[in-house]
Amino acid sequence: MLSHPWIVYAAAVLSVRIEKARSAPTRGASAVEWVIITAIIAGVALGLATLIKTLVEGKQAEISNQFGGGGGGGGGGGELGDP
């Protein structure tokens, strides 16, 4: 079973890839750098989103207070077609 041509081919391809990975030490370091940069960007984006949300909620409360807290909003309650 292990001498099947597809298994021999897969083993050869994997061994070539493993050898390339072992001989290129900067590849792993560059992947780690990308992960760190992505984490920093995600942190900044999350911080900005939180700041914007806080500012919008503050303005919403300010506007709501200026209008006396809103007003109850609608009523209705009847079925469709009722006058």
PDB file of C-alpha atoms in Angstrom:
ATOM      1  CA  MET A   1       0.000   0.000   0.000  1.00  0.00           C
ATOM      2  CA  LEU A   2       2.834   2.406   0.833  1.00  0.00           C
ATOM      3  CA  SER A   3       4.436   1.762  -2.535  1.00  0.00           C
ATOM      4  CA  HIS A   4       1.437   3.087  -4.435  1.00  0.00           C
ATOM      5  CA  PRO A   5       2.556   5.774  -6.927  1.00  0.00           C
ATOM      6  CA  TRP A   6       0.294   8.462  -5.425  1.00  0.00           C
ATOM      7  CA  ILE A   7       1.691   7.881  -1.929  1.00  0.00           C
ATOM      8  CA  VAL A   8       5.276   7.979  -3.212  1.00  0.00           C
ATOM      9  CA  TYR A   9       4.495  11.212  -5.105  1.00  0.00           C
ATOM     10  CA  ALA A  10       2.809  12.810  -2.057  1.00  0.00           C
ATOM     11  CA  ALA A  11       5.753  11.870   0.156  1.00  0.00           C
ATOM     12  CA  ALA A  12       8.206  13.394  -2.336  1.00  0.00           C
ATOM     13  CA  VAL A  13       6.193  16.633  -2.581  1.00  0.00           C
ATOM     14  CA  LEU A  14       5.922  16.898   1.202  1.00  0.00           C
ATOM     15  CA  SER A  15       9.622  16.270   1.704  1.00  0.00           C
ATOM     16  CA  VAL A  16      10.479  19.040  -0.790  1.00  0.00           C
ATOM     17  CA  ARG A  17       8.119  21.452   0.965  1.00  0.00           C
ATOM     18  CA  ILE A  18       9.494  20.577   4.394  1.00  0.00           C
ATOM     19  CA  GLU A  19      13.051  21.095   3.184  1.00  0.00           C
ATOM     20  CA  LYS A  20      12.117  24.504   1.722  1.00  0.00           C
ATOM     21  CA  ALA A  21      10.481  25.505   5.001  1.00  0.00           C
ATOM     22  CA  ARG A  22      13.537  24.452   6.982  1.00  0.00           C
ATOM     23  CA  SER A  23      15.951  26.313   4.726  1.00  0.00           C
ATOM     24  CA  ALA A  24      13.992  29.607   4.836  1.00  0.00           C
ATOM     25  CA  PRO A  25      14.108  30.762   8.485  1.00  0.00           C
ATOM     26  CA  THR A  26      12.892  34.283   7.698  1.00  0.00           C
ATOM     27  CA  ARG A  27       9.548  32.984   6.468  1.00  0.00           C
ATOM     28  CA  GLY A  28       8.360  32.106   9.969  1.00  0.00           C
ATOM     29  CA  ALA A  29       9.599  35.398  11.347  1.00  0.00           C
ATOM     30  CA  SER A  30       7.760  37.340   8.677  1.00  0.00           C
ATOM     31  CA  ALA A  31       4.549  35.439   9.439  1.00  0.00           C
ATOM     32  CA  VAL A  32       4.900  36.361  13.103  1.00  0.00           C
ATOM     33  CA  GLU A  33       5.442  39.996  12.134  1.00  0.00           C
ATOM     34  CA  TRP A  34       2.256  39.949  10.049  1.00  0.00           C
ATOM     35  CA  VAL A  35       0.313  38.497  12.973  1.00  0.00           C
ATOM     36  CA  ILE A  36       1.632  41.200  15.304  1.00  0.00           C
ATOM     37  CA  ILE A  37       0.869  43.983  12.817  1.00  0.00           C
ATOM     38  CA  THR A  38      -2.636  42.601  12.255  1.00  0.00           C
ATOM     39  CA  ALA A  39      -3.255  42.417  16.012  1.00  0.00           C
ATOM     40  CA  ILE A  40      -2.130  46.030  16.443  1.00  0.00           C
ATOM     41  CA  ILE A  41      -4.395  47.211  13.615  1.00  0.00           C
ATOM     42  CA  ALA A  42      -7.329  45.232  15.037  1.00  0.00           C
ATOM     43  CA  GLY A  43      -6.717  46.751  18.477  1.00  0.00           C
ATOM     44  CA  VAL A  44      -6.655  50.283  17.076  1.00  0.00           C
ATOM     45  CA  ALA A  45      -9.852  49.605  15.095  1.00  0.00           C
ATOM     46  CA  LEU A  46     -11.578  48.229  18.195  1.00  0.00           C
ATOM     47  CA  GLY A  47     -10.488  51.249  20.212  1.00  0.00           C
ATOM     48  CA  LEU A  48     -11.785  53.650  17.569  1.00  0.00           C
ATOM     49  CA  ALA A  49     -15.085  51.780  17.330  1.00  0.00           C
ATOM     50  CA  THR A  50     -15.516  51.996  21.103  1.00  0.00           C
ATOM     51  CA  LEU A  51     -14.695  55.704  21.087  1.00  0.00           C
ATOM     52  CA  ILE A  52     -17.134  56.418  18.257  1.00  0.00           C
ATOM     53  CA  LYS A  53     -19.864  54.381  19.983  1.00  0.00           C
ATOM     54  CA  THR A  54     -19.357  56.328  23.219  1.00  0.00           C
ATOM     55  CA  LEU A  55     -19.504  59.673  21.403  1.00  0.00           C
ATOM     56  CA  VAL A  56     -22.651  58.700  19.486  1.00  0.00           C
ATOM     57  CA  GLU A  57     -24.401  57.454  22.627  1.00  0.00           C
ATOM     58  CA  GLY A  58     -23.483  60.705  24.399  1.00  0.00           C
ATOM     59  CA  LYS A  59     -24.956  62.791  21.581  1.00  0.00           C
ATOM     60  CA  GLN A  60     -28.039  60.568  21.539  1.00  0.00           C
ATOM     61  CA  ALA A  61     -28.616  61.151  25.252  1.00  0.00           C
ATOM     62  CA  GLU A  62     -28.061  64.899  24.790  1.00  0.00           C
ATOM     63  CA  ILE A  63     -30.594  65.098  21.963  1.00  0.00           C
ATOM     64  CA  SER A  64     -33.069  62.928  23.861  1.00  0.00           C
ATOM     65  CA  ASN A  65     -32.836  65.232  26.897  1.00  0.00           C
ATOM     66  CA  GLN A  66     -33.426  68.299  24.729  1.00  0.00           C
ATOM     67  CA  PHE A  67     -36.696  66.811  23.477  1.00  0.00           C
ATOM     68  CA  GLY A  68     -37.908  65.860  26.933  1.00  0.00           C
ATOM     69  CA  GLY A  69     -37.132  62.182  26.752  1.00  0.00           C
ATOM     70  CA  GLY A  70     -38.930  61.393  23.547  1.00  0.00           C
ATOM     71  CA  GLY A  71     -42.587  60.826  23.823  1.00  0.00           C
ATOM     72  CA  GLY A  72     -44.143  57.478  23.819  1.00  0.00           C
ATOM     73  CA  GLY A  73     -44.079  56.645  20.194  1.00  0.00           C
ATOM     74  CA  GLY A  74     -47.198  55.841  18.416  1.00  0.00           C
ATOM     75  CA  GLY A  75     -50.131  53.853  19.533  1.00  0.00           C
ATOM     76  CA  GLY A  76     -52.227  52.122  17.082  1.00  0.00           C
ATOM     77  CA  GLY A  77     -53.390  48.817  18.374  1.00  0.00           C
ATOM     78  CA  GLY A  78     -56.265  48.400  15.964  1.00  0.00           C
ATOM     79  CA  GLU A  79     -56.582  45.770  13.308  1.00  0.00           C
ATOM     80  CA  LEU A  80     -55.957  46.483   9.668  1.00  0.00           C
ATOM     81  CA  GLY A  81     -58.932  48.130   8.084  1.00  0.00           C
ATOM     82  CA  ASP A  82     -60.287  49.673  11.313  1.00  0.00           C
ATOM     83  CA  PRO A  83     -61.008  53.387  10.933  1.00  0.00           C
TER      84      PRO A  83
END
